[in-house]
Each structure stands twice: as C-alpha cells, then as structure tokens.
CSV table of C-alpha atoms in Angstrom, one decimal:
chain,number,residue,atom,x,y,z
Q,27,UNK,CA,96.9,126.4,86.7
Q,28,UNK,CA,98.9,123.5,88.0
Q,29,UNK,CA,100.8,125.8,90.4
Q,30,UNK,CA,97.5,127.3,91.7
Q,31,UNK,CA,96.2,123.8,92.6
Q,32,UNK,CA,99.6,123.0,94.2
Q,33,UNK,CA,99.4,126.0,96.4
Q,34,UNK,CA,95.7,125.3,97.3
Q,35,UNK,CA,96.6,121.7,98.1
Q,36,UNK,CA,99.4,122.7,100.5
Q,37,UNK,CA,97.1,125.4,102.1
Q,38,UNK,CA,94.4,122.8,102.7
Q,39,UNK,CA,96.9,120.1,103.9
Q,40,UNK,CA,98.6,122.4,106.4
Q,41,UNK,CA,95.3,123.6,107.8
Q,42,UNK,CA,94.3,119.9,108.3
Q,43,UNK,CA,97.5,119.1,110.0
Q,44,UNK,CA,97.2,122.1,112.3
Q,45,UNK,CA,93.6,121.2,113.2
Q,46,UNK,CA,94.6,117.7,114.2
Q,47,UNK,CA,97.5,119.1,116.4
Q,48,UNK,CA,95.1,121.7,117.9
Q,49,UNK,CA,92.5,119.1,118.7
Q,50,UNK,CA,94.7,117.7,121.5
Q,51,UNK,CA,93.4,114.2,120.7
Q,52,UNK,CA,96.6,113.0,119.1
Q,53,UNK,CA,97.9,113.6,115.6
Q,54,UNK,CA,99.2,111.4,112.7
Q,55,UNK,CA,102.3,109.4,113.7
Q,56,UNK,CA,104.4,111.7,111.5
Q,57,UNK,CA,103.1,114.9,113.0
Q,58,UNK,CA,103.3,113.4,116.4
Q,59,UNK,CA,107.0,112.8,115.7
Q,60,UNK,CA,107.4,116.5,114.7
Q,61,UNK,CA,105.6,117.7,117.8
Q,62,UNK,CA,107.6,115.4,120.0
Q,63,UNK,CA,110.9,116.7,118.5
Q,64,UNK,CA,109.6,120.3,119.0
Q,65,UNK,CA,108.8,119.7,122.7
Q,66,UNK,CA,111.9,117.6,123.5
Q,67,UNK,CA,114.5,119.5,121.4
Q,68,UNK,CA,113.0,123.0,120.7
Q,69,UNK,CA,112.3,124.7,117.4
Q,70,UNK,CA,108.8,124.9,115.9
Q,71,UNK,CA,106.8,122.1,114.4
Q,72,UNK,CA,107.2,123.6,111.0
Q,73,UNK,CA,111.0,123.7,111.4
Q,74,UNK,CA,111.1,120.0,112.2
Q,75,UNK,CA,108.9,119.4,109.2
Q,76,UNK,CA,111.8,120.8,107.1
Q,77,UNK,CA,114.6,119.0,109.0
Q,78,UNK,CA,112.9,115.6,108.8
Q,79,UNK,CA,112.0,116.2,105.2
Q,80,UNK,CA,115.7,116.6,104.5
Q,81,UNK,CA,116.5,113.3,106.1
Q,82,UNK,CA,113.7,111.5,104.2
Q,83,UNK,CA,114.9,113.2,101.0
Q,84,UNK,CA,118.2,111.4,101.4
Q,85,UNK,CA,116.5,108.2,102.3
Q,86,UNK,CA,114.3,108.3,99.2
Q,87,UNK,CA,117.3,109.0,97.1
Q,88,UNK,CA,119.1,105.9,98.4
Q,89,UNK,CA,116.1,103.7,97.9
Q,90,UNK,CA,115.6,104.9,94.3
Q,91,UNK,CA,119.4,105.2,93.7
Q,92,UNK,CA,118.9,108.6,92.1
Q,93,UNK,CA,119.6,112.2,92.8
Q,94,UNK,CA,117.7,113.8,95.7
Q,95,UNK,CA,114.5,115.6,94.6
Q,96,UNK,CA,115.5,119.0,95.8
Q,97,UNK,CA,112.2,120.5,94.8
Q,98,UNK,CA,110.6,118.2,97.4
Q,99,UNK,CA,112.5,120.1,100.1
Q,100,UNK,CA,111.0,123.3,98.7
Q,101,UNK,CA,107.5,121.8,99.1
Q,102,UNK,CA,108.4,120.7,102.7
Q,103,UNK,CA,109.7,124.3,103.4
Q,104,UNK,CA,106.4,125.8,102.3
Q,105,UNK,CA,104.5,123.1,104.2
Q,106,UNK,CA,106.5,123.9,107.4
Q,107,UNK,CA,105.8,127.6,107.1
Q,108,UNK,CA,102.1,126.8,106.5
Q,109,UNK,CA,101.8,124.6,109.6
Q,110,UNK,CA,103.4,127.3,111.9
Q,111,UNK,CA,101.2,130.0,110.5
Q,112,UNK,CA,98.0,128.0,110.9
Q,113,UNK,CA,99.0,126.9,114.4
Q,114,UNK,CA,99.6,130.5,115.4
Q,115,UNK,CA,96.2,131.6,113.9
Q,116,UNK,CA,94.3,128.7,115.6
Q,117,UNK,CA,95.9,129.4,119.0
Q,118,UNK,CA,95.0,133.1,118.6
Q,119,UNK,CA,91.4,132.3,117.5
Q,120,UNK,CA,90.1,129.5,119.8
Q,121,UNK,CA,91.1,126.4,121.7
Q,122,UNK,CA,88.6,123.5,121.7
Q,123,UNK,CA,87.7,122.6,125.3
Q,124,UNK,CA,84.7,120.2,124.9
Q,125,UNK,CA,85.5,116.7,123.8
Q,126,UNK,CA,82.9,117.0,121.0
Q,127,UNK,CA,84.7,120.1,119.6
Q,128,UNK,CA,88.1,118.4,119.8
Q,129,UNK,CA,86.6,115.4,117.9
Q,130,UNK,CA,85.2,117.8,115.3
Q,131,UNK,CA,88.6,119.4,114.9
Q,132,UNK,CA,90.2,116.0,114.4
Q,133,UNK,CA,87.6,114.7,111.9
Q,134,UNK,CA,87.7,117.9,109.8
Q,135,UNK,CA,91.5,117.9,110.0
Q,136,UNK,CA,91.7,114.3,108.7
Q,137,UNK,CA,89.4,115.1,105.8
Q,138,UNK,CA,91.4,118.2,104.9
Q,139,UNK,CA,94.6,116.3,105.0
Q,140,UNK,CA,93.2,113.8,102.6
Q,141,UNK,CA,91.9,116.5,100.2
Q,142,UNK,CA,95.0,118.6,100.4
Q,143,UNK,CA,97.4,115.7,99.9
Q,144,UNK,CA,95.5,114.4,96.9
Q,145,UNK,CA,95.2,117.9,95.4
Q,146,UNK,CA,98.9,118.8,95.5
Q,147,UNK,CA,100.1,115.2,94.6
Q,148,UNK,CA,98.0,115.2,91.5
Q,149,UNK,CA,99.9,118.3,90.2
Q,150,UNK,CA,103.0,116.1,90.0
Q,151,UNK,CA,105.1,118.9,91.4
Q,152,UNK,CA,107.7,117.8,93.9
Q,153,UNK,CA,105.8,115.9,96.6
Q,154,UNK,CA,106.9,116.2,100.2
Q,155,UNK,CA,109.5,113.6,100.9
Q,156,UNK,CA,107.2,111.7,103.3
Q,157,UNK,CA,104.5,111.5,100.5
Q,158,UNK,CA,107.2,110.5,98.0
Q,159,UNK,CA,108.1,107.7,100.4
Q,160,UNK,CA,104.5,106.6,100.4
Q,161,UNK,CA,104.5,106.4,96.6
Q,162,UNK,CA,107.8,104.5,96.7
Q,163,UNK,CA,106.4,102.0,99.2
Q,164,UNK,CA,103.2,101.6,97.2
Q,165,UNK,CA,105.3,100.7,94.1
Q,166,UNK,CA,107.7,98.4,96.0
Q,167,UNK,CA,104.9,96.5,97.7
Q,168,UNK,CA,102.6,96.7,94.6
Q,169,UNK,CA,99.7,97.7,96.8
Q,170,UNK,CA,97.4,100.7,97.1
Q,171,UNK,CA,97.9,104.0,98.9
Q,172,UNK,CA,96.0,102.7,101.9
Q,173,UNK,CA,98.4,99.9,102.6
Q,174,UNK,CA,101.5,102.0,101.8
Q,175,UNK,CA,100.5,104.9,104.0
Q,176,UNK,CA,99.6,102.5,106.9
Q,177,UNK,CA,103.0,100.9,106.7
Q,178,UNK,CA,104.8,104.2,107.0
Q,179,UNK,CA,102.4,105.4,109.7
Q,180,UNK,CA,103.3,102.4,111.8
Q,181,UNK,CA,107.0,103.2,111.5
Q,182,UNK,CA,106.6,106.8,112.5
Q,183,UNK,CA,104.3,105.7,115.3
Q,184,UNK,CA,107.1,103.9,117.0
Q,185,UNK,CA,109.4,106.9,116.6
Q,186,UNK,CA,106.8,109.2,118.0
Q,187,UNK,CA,106.2,107.0,121.0
Q,188,UNK,CA,110.0,107.2,121.8
Q,189,UNK,CA,109.9,111.0,121.6
Q,190,UNK,CA,106.6,111.2,123.6
Q,191,UNK,CA,104.7,112.9,120.9
Q,192,UNK,CA,101.0,113.6,121.2
Q,193,UNK,CA,99.6,110.1,120.6
Q,194,UNK,CA,95.9,109.4,121.3
Q,195,UNK,CA,92.6,108.5,119.8
Q,196,UNK,CA,93.4,110.8,116.8
Q,197,UNK,CA,96.6,108.9,116.1
Q,198,UNK,CA,94.6,105.6,116.0
Q,199,UNK,CA,92.1,107.2,113.7
Q,200,UNK,CA,94.8,108.5,111.4
Q,201,UNK,CA,96.6,105.1,111.2
Q,202,UNK,CA,93.3,103.3,110.5
Q,203,UNK,CA,91.7,105.9,108.2
Q,204,UNK,CA,94.5,108.2,106.8
Q,205,UNK,CA,95.4,105.9,103.9
Q,206,UNK,CA,91.8,105.0,103.3
Q,207,UNK,CA,90.8,108.7,103.1
Q,208,UNK,CA,93.6,109.5,100.8
Q,209,UNK,CA,92.7,106.5,98.6
Q,210,UNK,CA,89.1,107.9,98.4
Q,211,UNK,CA,90.1,111.5,97.5
Q,212,UNK,CA,92.7,110.7,94.9
Q,213,UNK,CA,90.3,109.7,92.2
Q,214,UNK,CA,87.7,112.2,93.2
Q,215,UNK,CA,90.2,115.1,93.3
Q,216,UNK,CA,91.6,113.9,89.9
Q,217,UNK,CA,88.2,114.2,88.2
Q,218,UNK,CA,87.7,117.7,89.7
Q,219,UNK,CA,91.1,118.9,88.6
Q,220,UNK,CA,90.7,117.5,85.1
Q,221,UNK,CA,87.4,119.3,84.8
Q,222,UNK,CA,88.8,122.6,86.0
Q,223,UNK,CA,91.8,122.2,83.6
Q,224,UNK,CA,89.5,121.3,80.7
Q,225,UNK,CA,87.3,124.4,81.4
Q,226,UNK,CA,90.3,126.6,81.7
Q,227,UNK,CA,91.7,125.4,78.4
Q,228,UNK,CA,88.3,126.0,76.8
Q,229,UNK,CA,88.2,129.5,78.0
Q,230,UNK,CA,91.7,130.3,76.8
Q,231,UNK,CA,90.9,128.9,73.3
Q,232,UNK,CA,87.7,131.0,73.1
C-alpha cells in the first residue's frame, strides 16, 4: 500500500510541476533552475532534475555527515521521467493562450505539487534530495515546512535568475505560497492515508 501511495504522489507531483511550466507564468525557483539549465545547456528538464538531484544528494550527505541516500536518486529519476512525459502530453494536448487559462494552470499546478509532495513524503520512502534538504533545513532552523521551503526557494531563485530560467508571477506565488500549501496538505494527507491504510488492514483481516 505504501508503494502505491508513493507512485500516486509522484504522479500528482510531476503533473503539478509540468502544469506550472506549461502555464508560461513562471515556475517554482527550483523548476525555473531546471528549465534554465535545459535552455542554456541542452538536455530535457527531467534530465536536469536527475543531475541536480545527484548534486543535492551529495550536499545533504555532507550536511548530515552520513552516507548518501541512494534511493533518493531513484525517486528523482522517476520524477524526472514523469516531468518529461507530462510535458510531452501537455504540449501535444493544448497550450494555454488566454491569461486566465495560464493562471488556472498555475494555481492547479501549485495545489497538485502540494498534494503530491505531501503524499509521497508521508510514505517515508526516499524523498527527492530537494525535499530531503527542506526537511533538513526545517530541523536545523527548528521551524515549520513553510519557513524551510521558503528559505530554499530563495536560494534557488538566485540561481534561476543567473541562468535566465522562467521567472514570473508564478515564481512569486510559489515562493510565497509553496511552503504554505505544503504545510496545509501534510496533516490533511496524513489523515487520509492513515484512513486508507486502516481500511486496507481491516479488509485483509476480514
């Protein structure tokens, strides 16, 4: 059951990321960095997700003074593939032209990112190195996910600006609301997952 929720979470997360990229209103600082790297140096956005994840994996290992969480790279690999697939499907399906449609893509994307991240994180199965870094910063600063996520977003925002990634209104919304949305969905998603797991265990016992 845990692995089912993990896959569902990644599926929702990558759709949310792809919707924000496709909205053309600016993405999260981290995704803006990935798009900037893709435009400036080549390779797909998903490929850079994996490459940057490898760098963050090493960074997290140094901070924690522990062995690298190799499974986190597997999660990033699946996430990178998911982003590329969703982007391909969205480009094939439709491109938002009206500002209202772009805003709708952005808002739905932000919500899905929050739901997807909360879902897969609560399975406690190898978080993406960027999300692991969020949890590390939260622990080091003794704050909540909102503050930790915002700190990390500001760092990646600076890097994305250097690489001329897609920064816009959506980026500002993500910096201001990304951590807040995640902080909201973590307890809500936890209750839903616990209910599903409880029901599943009841069915198996009967």
